[in-house]
Amino acid sequence: MADTTTGTTPLSATVATASAATFDVIVVGAGPAGSCAATVLARAGHRVALLERGAFPGAKNMYGGVIYPRILDRLHPQWWEQVPIQRWITRRSTMVMTETRALTIDFRSEAWGEPPYNGATAYRPDFDHWLADQAVAAGAHLLNATTAVGLLRDADQRIVGVRTDRPDGDLWASTVIACDGVNSFIAKEAGLHEELDPANYTLGVKETLALPRSVIEERFGVRDRHGVDIEILGGTSGVNGGGFLYTNLDTLAVGAVLKLPALAAQQTRPEEIIGRLKAHPAIAPLVEGGEIVEYSAHVIPEAGRSMMPTLTTDRLLVTGDAAAMCLAAGIWLEGVNFAMASGMAAGETVAEALASGDTSARGLGGYERRLRDSFVLADHDKLRRAPGLVLSDRVQHQYPEMITGVVERMFRVDNPEPKPGLRRILREERRAAGVRIRDLARDAWIGFRSFG
Amino acid sequence: MTLTNDGLWPEVSFEDRMSTVRFDIGERAHITVDSAVCGDCSTRECVVACPANLFVPTSDGGILFNYEQCFECGTCYMVCNREGAITWTYPDGGHGVVFKRT
Ligand SMILES: Cc1cc2nc3c(=O)[nH]c(=O)nc-3n(C[C@H](O)[C@H](O)[C@H](O)COP(=O)(O)OP(=O)(O)OC[C@H]3O[C@@H](n4cnc5c(N)ncnc54)[C@H](O)[C@@H]3O)c2cc1C
Ligand code: SF4
Ligand code: SF4
């Protein structure tokens, strides 16, 4: 396959001699985490192999998606002049819906449409490819179309490299960084993960819908390269999860994130759930006429802090989605920035460990320290109860009924009846939705502690 | 598979939906399903959950599986409750799904 992408070393040449197949570090996976780790290490002068099982970096990667690239300020100053984006997000809406109602909080900021920006929609095959090109420019050896199939160990059981699916494809190094995403077979083989619990994962499914650029700008009320991010609670046909709708330049991304056990325990298929979301009266006028140009799916590690593996062992570190560092807490769905930050921290730590000659778990201890000092673990620690709250039955099913019910009654003019007091509406709608005061108070407290 | 969209846009068949996705199909089946194990599974989590709809119940109570149009997402092995039903690996390097605009 195409291992001829710019900067790629053909593996057959690489492994002709043992020394050519020997690196300081092997980075498994050229997603956002792996490319950032490889860039840091290559710039520090180390010999880095960056393995990617796809024909090119990004070929296997799908997401919502909006990228928040500010973490790249250090690694790639003025990144916004180069990153292949679709639209800069200047309008962000959070929508709560039931079958017939929708309540939206809609925010706009012109500041988000100017450097250094806030978030941008981008296609991952474009973005990940660009980010990997930066690693190659820094001197990393990108090996495309190469799947790591296991770890190599010496007689003392020390990790000494990675076995790939290429003929003669063993690669040697004193340190391996697992940046292999949510399925994380490398970290699993190293024994870092606890037993798999499907309740910690969601399936993301999405349609990319083509529409003329002018139609998108008219429907979503934006101009130039500005764009809109809509996060949706309650639009997933009763399956715990969430919906999303984003604007690209001449396509829309519409999809759903679905909790695995909830999805598997009912009868509506993922693409039907997207179909119903698209047919909702609040969404249909926005997506109407859009032709599906790509259907895609990927799994998300959803449970945050509570599912994170051990992050380091002797001669191996785990980053990004492979370490469940994706932040999926309802109003936020961020993983690319967490992956990039953890990849950079892993790269810095390994560079330090190689300089001191100690890549044991102790020598790599700076990794977790760096993550604690950054947003990666700070956000996850603070929000550790948020994923459970957001995916709970009450937040998923009862609160949307209650909240939209309250707002409907507030704005409904029932003349000749006089307006009811807000307190009465709240009490009646809470009862109608079957919400107990005790649960409401507890959820409010968890929400306040997490988001406050 | 039809969608309940009240005629807002042309309904798209599942086949047409999958034809929007590029696959560079490898020779090796990267996922295999042991239909005999599926024989005593009544819950059939894979059938509703696989986004590519690759798990097809057969009349004799087994499962017919074809690896070719797979997203390599991992949903099936995560939701399946039976040890040994699914053998799951990634396709050989460079093969399988190739995303473009997602
Ligand atoms: C539906 C959905 C919506 C999302 N929305 C957003 C969003 O809007 N914003 C956001 O920031 N995040 C979002 N995320 C999360 C985000 O996509 C992830 O957190 C992020 O991609 C993690 O980056 P990573 O580098 O850790 O892993 P990945 O991006 O998964 O990269 C892993 C790489 O490793 C390669 N690989 C895996 N195994 C091997 C192997 N054995 N050998 C060689 N190569 C291998 C893969 O091909 C891949 O390129 C979303 C995710 C999904 C599924
Ligand atoms: S693959 Fe697993 S879930 Fe699916 S039918 Fe077989 S045993 Fe049941
Ligand atoms: S990996 Fe995903 S797409 Fe492939 S068979 Fe399993 S559930 Fe279906």
Coordinates of N, CA and C and ligand atoms in Angstrom, one line a residue, chain A residues 27-35 51-54 56-68 124 128 143 146-150 162 178-186 202-206 229 231 244 246 256-257 296-301 319-323 325-327 333-340 342, chain B residues 72 90, ligand 1:
Chain A
V27 N 6.7 4.8 18.4 CA 5.3 5.4 18.7 C 4.3 4.6 17.9
V28 N 3.4 4.0 18.6 CA 2.4 3.2 17.9 C 1.1 4.0 17.7
G29 N 0.8 4.4 16.4 CA -0.4 5.1 16.1 C -0.1 6.5 15.8
A30 N -0.4 7.0 14.5 CA -0.2 8.3 14.1 C -1.5 9.1 14.1
G31 N -2.2 9.0 15.2 CA -3.3 10.0 15.5 C -2.7 11.2 16.2
P32 N -3.6 12.1 16.7 CA -3.1 13.3 17.4 C -2.1 13.0 18.5
A33 N -2.3 12.0 19.3 CA -1.4 11.7 20.4 C 0.0 11.3 19.8
G34 N 0.0 10.4 18.9 CA 1.3 9.8 18.4 C 2.1 10.8 17.6
S35 N 1.4 11.6 16.8 CA 2.2 12.6 16.0 C 2.8 13.7 16.9
L51 N 4.4 4.5 13.8 CA 3.7 3.4 13.1 C 2.3 3.8 12.9
E52 N 1.8 3.6 11.7 CA 0.3 3.8 11.4 C -0.2 2.7 10.6
R53 N -1.3 2.1 11.1 CA -1.8 0.9 10.3 C -2.6 1.4 9.1
G54 N -3.1 2.6 9.1 CA -3.8 3.1 7.9 C -2.9 3.4 6.7
F56 N -2.6 6.0 5.3 CA -2.0 7.3 5.7 C -2.5 7.7 7.0
P57 N -1.9 8.6 7.7 CA -2.4 9.0 9.1 C -3.8 9.7 8.9
G58 N -4.7 9.3 9.6 CA -6.1 9.8 9.6 C -7.1 9.0 8.8
A59 N -6.6 8.0 8.0 CA -7.4 7.1 7.2 C -8.4 6.4 8.1
K60 N -8.0 6.1 9.3 CA -8.9 5.2 10.2 C -9.6 6.1 11.2
N61 N -9.5 7.4 11.2 CA -9.9 8.2 12.3 C -11.2 9.0 12.0
M62 N -12.2 8.9 12.8 CA -13.4 9.5 12.6 C -13.8 10.1 14.0
Y63 N -14.5 11.3 14.0 CA -14.9 11.9 15.2 C -16.1 12.8 14.9
G64 N -16.4 13.8 15.8 CA -17.6 14.7 15.6 C -17.6 15.6 14.3
G65 N -16.9 16.6 14.3 CA -15.9 17.0 15.1 C -15.4 18.4 15.1
V66 N -15.1 18.8 16.3 CA -14.5 20.1 16.5 C -13.2 19.9 17.2
I67 N -12.1 20.6 16.7 CA -10.8 20.5 17.3 C -10.5 21.8 18.0
Y68 N -10.0 21.7 19.2 CA -9.5 22.9 20.0 C -8.0 22.9 20.0
R124 N -10.8 14.6 10.0 CA -9.6 14.0 10.6 C -8.6 13.4 9.6
D128 N -5.2 14.9 10.8 CA -4.2 13.9 11.3 C -3.0 13.8 10.3
L143 N 6.0 5.2 9.4 CA 5.8 3.9 8.7 C 4.3 3.7 8.5
T146 N 1.3 -0.1 8.4 CA 2.1 -1.0 9.3 C 1.3 -1.2 10.6
T147 N 0.8 -2.4 10.8 CA 0.0 -2.6 12.0 C 0.9 -3.2 13.1
A148 N 1.0 -2.6 14.3 CA 1.7 -3.3 15.4 C 0.8 -4.4 15.9
V149 N 1.4 -5.6 16.0 CA 0.6 -6.8 16.4 C 1.0 -7.3 17.8
G150 N 2.0 -6.7 18.3 CA 2.4 -7.1 19.7 C 3.7 -6.5 20.2
V162 N 8.5 -3.7 19.1 CA 7.2 -4.0 18.6 C 7.2 -4.9 17.4
A178 N 2.4 3.9 23.5 CA 1.1 3.4 23.0 C 0.2 4.6 22.7
C179 N 0.0 4.9 21.4 CA -0.9 6.0 21.0 C -1.9 5.4 20.1
D180 N -2.4 4.1 20.4 CA -3.1 3.4 19.4 C -4.6 3.5 19.6
G181 N -5.1 4.5 20.3 CA -6.5 4.8 20.3 C -7.3 3.8 21.2
V182 N -8.7 4.0 21.0 CA -9.6 3.4 22.0 C -9.5 1.9 22.2
N183 N -9.2 1.1 21.2 CA -9.1 -0.3 21.4 C -7.8 -0.7 22.1
S184 N -6.8 0.0 21.9 CA -5.6 0.0 22.8 C -5.0 -1.4 23.1
F185 N -4.8 -2.1 22.0 CA -4.3 -3.5 22.2 C -2.9 -3.5 22.8
I186 N -2.1 -2.5 22.5 CA -0.7 -2.5 23.0 C -0.7 -2.3 24.6
T202 N -19.0 4.3 24.3 CA -20.1 4.7 23.5 C -19.7 4.5 22.0
L203 N -20.7 4.2 21.2 CA -20.5 4.1 19.7 C -20.9 5.5 19.1
G204 N -20.0 6.1 18.3 CA -20.3 7.3 17.6 C -20.6 6.9 16.2
V205 N -21.8 7.4 15.6 CA -22.1 7.2 14.2 C -22.4 8.5 13.6
K206 N -22.1 8.7 12.3 CA -22.2 10.0 11.8 C -22.5 9.9 10.3
D229 N -21.6 24.8 16.0 CA -21.5 23.6 16.8 C -22.7 23.4 17.6
E231 N -24.7 20.8 20.1 CA -24.7 19.6 20.9 C -26.1 19.3 21.4
F244 N -25.2 15.3 17.7 CA -24.4 16.5 17.4 C -24.7 16.9 15.9
Y246 N -22.7 19.7 13.2 CA -21.6 20.6 13.0 C -21.6 21.1 11.5
A256 N -24.8 10.7 16.2 CA -25.1 10.4 17.6 C -24.1 9.6 18.3
V257 N -24.0 9.7 19.6 CA -23.1 9.0 20.4 C -24.0 8.1 21.3
S296 N -19.9 7.0 8.8 CA -18.7 6.5 9.5 C -19.1 6.2 10.9
A297 N -18.2 5.5 11.6 CA -18.4 5.0 13.0 C -17.1 4.8 13.7
H298 N -17.1 5.0 15.0 CA -15.9 4.8 15.8 C -16.4 4.7 17.3
V299 N -15.6 4.1 18.1 CA -16.0 3.9 19.5 C -15.2 5.0 20.3
I300 N -15.9 5.5 21.4 CA -15.3 6.5 22.3 C -15.2 5.9 23.7
P301 N -14.0 6.2 24.4 CA -13.9 5.8 25.8 C -14.6 6.9 26.5
T319 N -1.1 6.9 26.0 CA -1.6 8.3 25.9 C -3.0 8.3 25.2
G320 N -3.6 9.5 25.2 CA -4.8 9.7 24.4 C -5.9 8.8 24.7
D321 N -6.6 8.4 23.7 CA -7.8 7.5 23.8 C -7.3 6.1 24.3
A322 N -6.1 5.7 24.0 CA -5.6 4.4 24.5 C -5.6 4.4 26.1
A323 N -5.5 5.6 26.6 CA -5.5 5.8 28.1 C -6.9 6.4 28.5
M325 N -8.3 9.1 27.8 CA -8.2 10.5 28.2 C -9.2 11.5 27.4
C326 N -10.1 10.9 26.6 CA -11.1 11.7 26.0 C -12.1 12.2 27.0
L327 N -12.4 13.5 26.9 CA -13.4 14.0 27.9 C -14.8 14.1 27.2
L333 N -17.3 17.5 24.4 CA -16.8 16.3 23.8 C -15.5 16.6 23.2
E334 N -14.4 16.4 24.0 CA -13.1 16.8 23.6 C -12.2 15.6 23.7
G335 N -11.4 15.3 22.7 CA -10.5 14.2 22.8 C -9.2 14.5 22.1
V336 N -9.3 15.2 21.0 CA -8.1 15.5 20.2 C -7.1 16.4 21.0
N337 N -7.7 17.4 21.7 CA -6.8 18.2 22.5 C -6.1 17.5 23.6
F338 N -6.9 16.6 24.2 CA -6.4 15.8 25.3 C -5.3 14.8 24.8
A339 N -5.6 14.3 23.6 CA -4.6 13.3 23.0 C -3.3 14.1 22.6
M340 N -3.4 15.3 22.1 CA -2.2 16.0 21.7 C -1.4 16.4 22.9
S342 N -1.4 14.9 25.9 CA -0.8 13.7 26.5 C 0.4 13.2 25.7
Chain B
E72 N -14.0 -1.3 11.7 CA -12.9 -1.6 12.7 C -13.1 -0.8 14.0
Y90 N -7.2 -6.2 13.9 CA -7.2 -5.2 12.8 C -6.9 -5.8 11.5
Ligands
LIG1 C1 -18.2 10.2 17.2 C2 -17.0 10.9 17.9 C3 -17.1 12.2 18.1 C4 -16.0 12.9 18.7 N1 -16.0 14.2 18.7 C5 -14.9 14.9 19.1 C6 -14.8 16.3 18.9 O1 -15.7 16.9 18.4 N2 -13.7 17.0 19.4 C7 -12.7 16.3 19.9 O2 -11.7 16.9 20.3 N3 -12.7 14.9 20.0 C8 -13.8 14.2 19.6 N4 -13.8 12.9 19.7 C9 -12.7 12.2 20.4 C10 -11.4 12.1 19.5 O3 -11.7 11.6 18.3 C11 -10.4 11.2 20.2 O4 -10.3 11.5 21.6 C12 -9.0 11.3 19.6 O5 -9.0 10.9 18.2 C13 -7.9 10.5 20.3 O6 -6.7 10.7 19.7 P1 -5.6 9.5 19.8 O7 -4.4 10.0 19.0 O8 -5.4 9.1 21.2 O9 -6.3 8.2 19.1 P2 -6.8 8.0 17.6 O10 -7.2 9.3 17.0 O11 -7.7 6.9 17.6 O12 -5.5 7.6 16.8 C14 -4.9 6.3 17.0 C15 -4.1 6.0 15.8 O13 -3.4 4.7 15.9 C16 -3.5 3.9 14.8 N5 -3.4 2.5 15.3 C17 -4.2 1.9 16.2 N6 -3.7 0.7 16.4 C18 -2.6 0.5 15.7 C19 -1.7 -0.5 15.6 N7 -1.8 -1.7 16.3 N8 -0.6 -0.4 14.8 C20 -0.5 0.8 14.1 N9 -1.3 1.9 14.2 C21 -2.4 1.7 15.0 C22 -4.9 4.3 14.3 O14 -5.0 3.9 12.9 C23 -5.0 5.8 14.5 O15 -4.4 6.5 13.5 C24 -14.9 12.2 19.1 C25 -14.8 10.8 18.9 C26 -15.9 10.1 18.3 C27 -15.7 8.7 18.0

